[in-house]
Amino acid sequence: MVTTVEAPWSQQEIQSARVLLDRAHQNEIASLLSAVKVKAAGIEDVEELWQLHDFLSAKRHELDGKYDHRQGMLVFVLAQLLKEGRVSAAELTCLATEKQAKIKALARI
Amino acid sequence: MVTTVEAPWSQQEIQSARVLLDRAHQNEIASLLSAVKVKAAGIEDVEELWQLHDFLSAKRHELDGKYDHRQGMLVFVLAQLLKEGRVSAAELTCLATEKQAKIKALARI
């Protein structure tokens, strides 16, 4: 069961969570740059060019605000990253047990 | 002086103008694809990726409707293409003299 009242975050937990966010963000950007280079190199006609444009529009929209550093958003951001495999359950052990449980529960939704 | 009443277009003129439009369109697309491949290959960070996205947004907007085949739009489209160097004055000689003059006058605006 996921509790609705969240235990306070220690400064250490906040800092650890933000390190996880930053690392995942950098990795996602690096993957995106690689993917775009491959896609662009393979474009053969204007329809494929506009497909790349649509892809970039979607990614820009998705990334805008995804890595929200605000304390109140950390469990949701981490749950999304766990769901996407951008952070691992092992990396969450820097947080208190009930926070890990909440993040894992949200990631299953 | 540009006359406001346009002489009728013959079927031959319409066909010739549309051939010019199609050729210019294909050339512009080919140049755009090459430019995007070069830009994408040189991207080093996410800011440059969003610059490419902005560039594609602008180009897509610009190209949407630029090569309008409707008879009533041909002088305007050809004037724009002449201005951009995508068609030459020599290529316009497939049209009646007064149409060439109108296109050239519009291209100077």
mmCIF file of C-alpha atoms in Angstrom:
data_model
loop_
_atom_site.group_PDB
_atom_site.id
_atom_site.type_symbol
_atom_site.label_atom_id
_atom_site.label_comp_id
_atom_site.label_asym_id
_atom_site.label_seq_id
_atom_site.Cartn_x
_atom_site.Cartn_y
_atom_site.Cartn_z
ATOM 1 C CA MET A 1 0.000 0.000 0.000
ATOM 2 C CA VAL A 2 1.303 3.473 -0.875
ATOM 3 C CA THR A 3 1.021 5.971 1.958
ATOM 4 C CA THR A 4 -0.224 9.398 0.973
ATOM 5 C CA VAL A 5 1.702 11.255 3.670
ATOM 6 C CA GLU A 6 5.358 11.373 2.659
ATOM 7 C CA ALA A 7 8.112 11.293 5.263
ATOM 8 C CA PRO A 8 10.317 14.395 5.220
ATOM 9 C CA TRP A 9 13.291 14.323 2.883
ATOM 10 C CA SER A 10 16.710 14.756 4.445
ATOM 11 C CA GLN A 11 19.181 17.022 2.688
ATOM 12 C CA GLN A 12 21.229 13.932 1.911
ATOM 13 C CA GLU A 13 18.254 12.223 0.255
ATOM 14 C CA ILE A 14 17.409 15.298 -1.800
ATOM 15 C CA GLN A 15 20.992 15.604 -2.961
ATOM 16 C CA SER A 16 21.229 11.885 -3.809
ATOM 17 C CA ALA A 17 17.958 11.988 -5.748
ATOM 18 C CA ARG A 18 19.094 15.003 -7.742
ATOM 19 C CA VAL A 19 22.349 13.245 -8.595
ATOM 20 C CA LEU A 20 20.285 10.326 -9.944
ATOM 21 C CA LEU A 21 18.120 12.729 -11.948
ATOM 22 C CA ASP A 22 21.104 14.550 -13.420
ATOM 23 C CA ARG A 23 22.829 11.342 -14.417
ATOM 24 C CA ALA A 24 19.693 9.924 -16.025
ATOM 25 C CA HIS A 25 19.106 13.250 -17.795
ATOM 26 C CA GLN A 26 22.606 13.299 -19.239
ATOM 27 C CA ASN A 27 22.271 9.685 -20.361
ATOM 28 C CA GLU A 28 18.905 10.346 -21.978
ATOM 29 C CA ILE A 29 20.268 13.380 -23.832
ATOM 30 C CA ALA A 30 23.307 11.417 -25.022
ATOM 31 C CA SER A 31 21.049 8.607 -26.293
ATOM 32 C CA LEU A 32 18.787 11.131 -27.993
ATOM 33 C CA LEU A 33 21.682 12.863 -29.770
ATOM 34 C CA SER A 34 22.957 9.508 -31.027
ATOM 35 C CA ALA A 35 19.484 8.475 -32.184
ATOM 36 C CA VAL A 36 18.936 11.763 -34.049
ATOM 37 C CA LYS A 37 22.299 11.507 -35.809
ATOM 38 C CA VAL A 38 21.443 7.986 -36.990
ATOM 39 C CA LYS A 39 17.929 9.007 -38.078
ATOM 40 C CA ALA A 40 19.162 12.112 -39.912
ATOM 41 C CA ALA A 41 21.915 10.244 -41.730
ATOM 42 C CA GLY A 42 19.351 7.746 -43.032
ATOM 43 C CA ILE A 43 16.776 10.246 -44.323
ATOM 44 C CA GLU A 44 15.958 9.703 -47.989
ATOM 45 C CA ASP A 45 12.964 11.958 -48.650
ATOM 46 C CA VAL A 46 11.057 14.903 -47.278
ATOM 47 C CA GLU A 47 8.449 12.723 -45.572
ATOM 48 C CA GLU A 48 11.202 11.157 -43.478
ATOM 49 C CA LEU A 49 12.519 14.650 -42.721
ATOM 50 C CA TRP A 50 9.135 15.692 -41.326
ATOM 51 C CA GLN A 51 9.021 12.438 -39.348
ATOM 52 C CA LEU A 52 12.302 13.518 -37.743
ATOM 53 C CA HIS A 53 10.733 16.917 -37.049
ATOM 54 C CA ASP A 54 7.715 15.248 -35.393
ATOM 55 C CA PHE A 55 10.061 13.047 -33.360
ATOM 56 C CA LEU A 56 12.013 16.100 -32.149
ATOM 57 C CA SER A 57 8.793 17.975 -31.322
ATOM 58 C CA ALA A 58 7.604 15.059 -29.192
ATOM 59 C CA LYS A 59 10.969 14.612 -27.459
ATOM 60 C CA ARG A 60 11.306 18.324 -26.724
ATOM 61 C CA HIS A 61 7.826 18.393 -25.224
ATOM 62 C CA GLU A 62 8.533 15.230 -23.221
ATOM 63 C CA LEU A 63 11.871 16.467 -21.863
ATOM 64 C CA ASP A 64 10.555 19.924 -21.012
ATOM 65 C CA GLY A 65 9.970 19.609 -17.286
ATOM 66 C CA LYS A 66 10.507 15.848 -17.093
ATOM 67 C CA TYR A 67 13.572 16.178 -14.846
ATOM 68 C CA ASP A 68 11.849 18.367 -12.273
ATOM 69 C CA HIS A 69 14.237 18.942 -9.358
ATOM 70 C CA ARG A 70 11.613 20.210 -6.934
ATOM 71 C CA GLN A 71 11.452 18.154 -3.766
ATOM 72 C CA GLY A 72 7.721 17.536 -4.055
ATOM 73 C CA MET A 73 8.189 16.044 -7.509
ATOM 74 C CA LEU A 74 11.150 13.756 -6.809
ATOM 75 C CA VAL A 75 9.157 10.565 -6.134
ATOM 76 C CA PHE A 76 7.175 11.012 -9.349
ATOM 77 C CA VAL A 77 10.227 11.783 -11.467
ATOM 78 C CA LEU A 78 12.138 8.856 -9.986
ATOM 79 C CA ALA A 79 9.145 6.536 -10.498
ATOM 80 C CA GLN A 80 9.001 7.505 -14.170
ATOM 81 C CA LEU A 81 12.756 6.991 -14.559
ATOM 82 C CA LEU A 82 12.549 3.616 -12.799
ATOM 83 C CA LYS A 83 9.707 2.618 -15.142
ATOM 84 C CA GLU A 84 11.817 3.597 -18.154
ATOM 85 C CA GLY A 85 14.893 1.791 -16.819
ATOM 86 C CA ARG A 86 16.828 5.051 -16.549
ATOM 87 C CA VAL A 87 17.447 4.483 -12.844
ATOM 88 C CA SER A 88 17.652 1.085 -11.171
ATOM 89 C CA ALA A 89 16.093 -0.141 -7.927
ATOM 90 C CA ALA A 90 19.641 -0.559 -6.613
ATOM 91 C CA GLU A 91 20.335 3.137 -7.138
ATOM 92 C CA LEU A 92 17.311 4.041 -5.019
ATOM 93 C CA THR A 93 18.864 2.553 -1.889
ATOM 94 C CA CYS A 94 20.265 6.014 -1.141
ATOM 95 C CA LEU A 95 16.697 6.843 -0.031
ATOM 96 C CA ALA A 96 14.725 5.751 3.048
ATOM 97 C CA THR A 97 12.931 2.429 2.650
ATOM 98 C CA GLU A 98 9.418 3.895 2.542
ATOM 99 C CA LYS A 99 10.438 6.295 -0.225
ATOM 100 C CA GLN A 100 11.886 3.442 -2.250
ATOM 101 C CA ALA A 101 8.640 1.513 -1.763
ATOM 102 C CA LYS A 102 6.543 4.493 -2.853
ATOM 103 C CA ILE A 103 8.663 5.064 -5.956
ATOM 104 C CA LYS A 104 8.468 1.374 -6.913
ATOM 105 C CA ALA A 105 4.717 1.313 -6.392
ATOM 106 C CA LEU A 106 4.255 4.433 -8.569
ATOM 107 C CA ALA A 107 6.491 2.906 -11.231
ATOM 108 C CA ARG A 108 4.140 -0.056 -11.528
ATOM 109 C CA ILE A 109 1.128 2.152 -12.261
ATOM 110 C CA MET B 1 4.854 49.247 -64.411
ATOM 111 C CA VAL B 2 3.112 46.038 -63.379
ATOM 112 C CA THR B 3 -0.345 45.626 -64.871
ATOM 113 C CA THR B 4 -2.990 44.416 -62.475
ATOM 114 C CA VAL B 5 -5.006 42.591 -65.106
ATOM 115 C CA GLU B 6 -3.183 39.413 -66.015
ATOM 116 C CA ALA B 7 -3.343 38.005 -69.528
ATOM 117 C CA PRO B 8 -4.890 34.516 -69.685
ATOM 118 C CA TRP B 9 -2.511 31.621 -69.212
ATOM 119 C CA SER B 10 -2.292 29.111 -72.042
ATOM 120 C CA GLN B 11 -2.218 25.441 -71.156
ATOM 121 C CA GLN B 12 1.367 25.364 -72.394
ATOM 122 C CA GLU B 13 2.352 28.214 -70.074
ATOM 123 C CA ILE B 14 0.674 26.597 -67.085
ATOM 124 C CA GLN B 15 2.395 23.322 -67.800
ATOM 125 C CA SER B 16 5.800 24.989 -68.266
ATOM 126 C CA ALA B 17 5.413 26.999 -65.062
ATOM 127 C CA ARG B 18 4.505 23.877 -63.107
ATOM 128 C CA VAL B 19 7.568 22.094 -64.482
ATOM 129 C CA LEU B 20 9.705 24.999 -63.203
ATOM 130 C CA LEU B 21 8.006 24.816 -59.808
ATOM 131 C CA ASP B 22 8.487 21.073 -59.519
ATOM 132 C CA ARG B 23 12.140 21.255 -60.468
ATOM 133 C CA ALA B 24 12.811 24.082 -58.019
ATOM 134 C CA HIS B 25 10.893 22.212 -55.326
ATOM 135 C CA GLN B 26 12.926 19.043 -55.825
ATOM 136 C CA ASN B 27 16.152 21.056 -55.756
ATOM 137 C CA GLU B 28 15.140 22.883 -52.600
ATOM 138 C CA ILE B 29 14.231 19.612 -50.865
ATOM 139 C CA ALA B 30 17.526 18.026 -51.910
ATOM 140 C CA SER B 31 19.460 21.024 -50.535
ATOM 141 C CA LEU B 32 17.458 20.918 -47.331
ATOM 142 C CA LEU B 33 18.108 17.198 -46.798
ATOM 143 C CA SER B 34 21.837 17.741 -47.298
ATOM 144 C CA ALA B 35 21.869 20.730 -44.927
ATOM 145 C CA VAL B 36 20.003 18.792 -42.221
ATOM 146 C CA LYS B 37 22.375 15.826 -42.476
ATOM 147 C CA VAL B 38 25.373 18.147 -42.049
ATOM 148 C CA LYS B 39 23.742 20.013 -39.147
ATOM 149 C CA ALA B 40 22.700 16.804 -37.375
ATOM 150 C CA ALA B 41 26.126 15.216 -37.755
ATOM 151 C CA GLY B 42 27.715 18.255 -36.091
ATOM 152 C CA ILE B 43 25.390 18.500 -33.070
ATOM 153 C CA GLU B 44 27.294 18.425 -29.786
ATOM 154 C CA ASP B 45 24.700 19.294 -27.142
ATOM 155 C CA VAL B 46 20.981 19.500 -26.521
ATOM 156 C CA GLU B 47 20.836 23.233 -27.257
ATOM 157 C CA GLU B 48 22.101 22.553 -30.772
ATOM 158 C CA LEU B 49 19.515 19.777 -31.087
ATOM 159 C CA TRP B 50 16.705 22.236 -30.290
ATOM 160 C CA GLN B 51 18.228 24.694 -32.772
ATOM 161 C CA LEU B 52 17.859 21.966 -35.404
ATOM 162 C CA HIS B 53 14.261 21.482 -34.273
ATOM 163 C CA ASP B 54 13.596 25.225 -34.626
ATOM 164 C CA PHE B 55 15.216 25.195 -38.065
ATOM 165 C CA LEU B 56 12.992 22.291 -39.179
ATOM 166 C CA SER B 57 9.880 23.979 -37.771
ATOM 167 C CA ALA B 58 10.646 27.123 -39.761
ATOM 168 C CA LYS B 59 11.442 25.227 -42.966
ATOM 169 C CA ARG B 60 8.333 23.077 -42.703
ATOM 170 C CA HIS B 61 6.201 26.166 -42.228
ATOM 171 C CA GLU B 62 7.955 27.932 -45.112
ATOM 172 C CA LEU B 63 7.603 25.000 -47.504
ATOM 173 C CA ASP B 64 3.985 24.311 -46.593
ATOM 174 C CA GLY B 65 2.157 25.942 -49.481
ATOM 175 C CA LYS B 66 5.199 27.679 -50.974
ATOM 176 C CA TYR B 67 5.002 25.683 -54.216
ATOM 177 C CA ASP B 68 1.346 26.471 -54.855
ATOM 178 C CA HIS B 69 0.373 25.042 -58.265
ATOM 179 C CA ARG B 70 -2.845 27.026 -58.653
ATOM 180 C CA GLN B 71 -2.876 29.149 -61.754
ATOM 181 C CA GLY B 72 -3.699 32.350 -59.885
ATOM 182 C CA MET B 73 -0.624 31.891 -57.676
ATOM 183 C CA LEU B 74 1.943 31.057 -60.355
ATOM 184 C CA VAL B 75 3.303 34.587 -60.861
ATOM 185 C CA PHE B 76 3.780 35.039 -57.130
ATOM 186 C CA VAL B 77 5.422 31.660 -56.639
ATOM 187 C CA LEU B 78 7.698 32.199 -59.632
ATOM 188 C CA ALA B 79 8.585 35.708 -58.420
ATOM 189 C CA GLN B 80 9.620 34.309 -55.044
ATOM 190 C CA LEU B 81 11.668 31.546 -56.704
ATOM 191 C CA LEU B 82 13.338 34.074 -59.009
ATOM 192 C CA LYS B 83 14.170 36.240 -55.994
ATOM 193 C CA GLU B 84 15.728 33.237 -54.248
ATOM 194 C CA GLY B 85 17.659 32.204 -57.354
ATOM 195 C CA ARG B 86 15.741 28.919 -57.582
ATOM 196 C CA VAL B 87 14.572 29.744 -61.101
ATOM 197 C CA SER B 88 16.450 31.939 -63.559
ATOM 198 C CA ALA B 89 15.171 34.700 -65.836
ATOM 199 C CA ALA B 90 16.208 32.507 -68.786
ATOM 200 C CA GLU B 91 13.881 29.752 -67.596
ATOM 201 C CA LEU B 92 10.955 32.172 -67.615
ATOM 202 C CA THR B 93 11.162 32.621 -71.399
ATOM 203 C CA CYS B 94 8.647 29.782 -71.688
ATOM 204 C CA LEU B 95 6.070 32.395 -70.634
ATOM 205 C CA ALA B 96 4.602 35.366 -72.524
ATOM 206 C CA THR B 97 6.711 38.537 -72.273
ATOM 207 C CA GLU B 98 4.268 40.445 -70.055
ATOM 208 C CA LYS B 99 4.152 37.561 -67.596
ATOM 209 C CA GLN B 100 7.945 37.498 -67.429
ATOM 210 C CA ALA B 101 7.941 41.246 -66.802
ATOM 211 C CA LYS B 102 5.365 40.928 -64.029
ATOM 212 C CA ILE B 103 7.289 38.125 -62.343
ATOM 213 C CA LYS B 104 10.551 40.091 -62.528
ATOM 214 C CA ALA B 105 8.880 43.220 -61.138
ATOM 215 C CA LEU B 106 7.366 41.239 -58.249
ATOM 216 C CA ALA B 107 10.731 39.628 -57.564
ATOM 217 C CA ARG B 108 12.263 43.075 -57.024
ATOM 218 C CA ILE B 109 9.768 44.007 -54.304
#
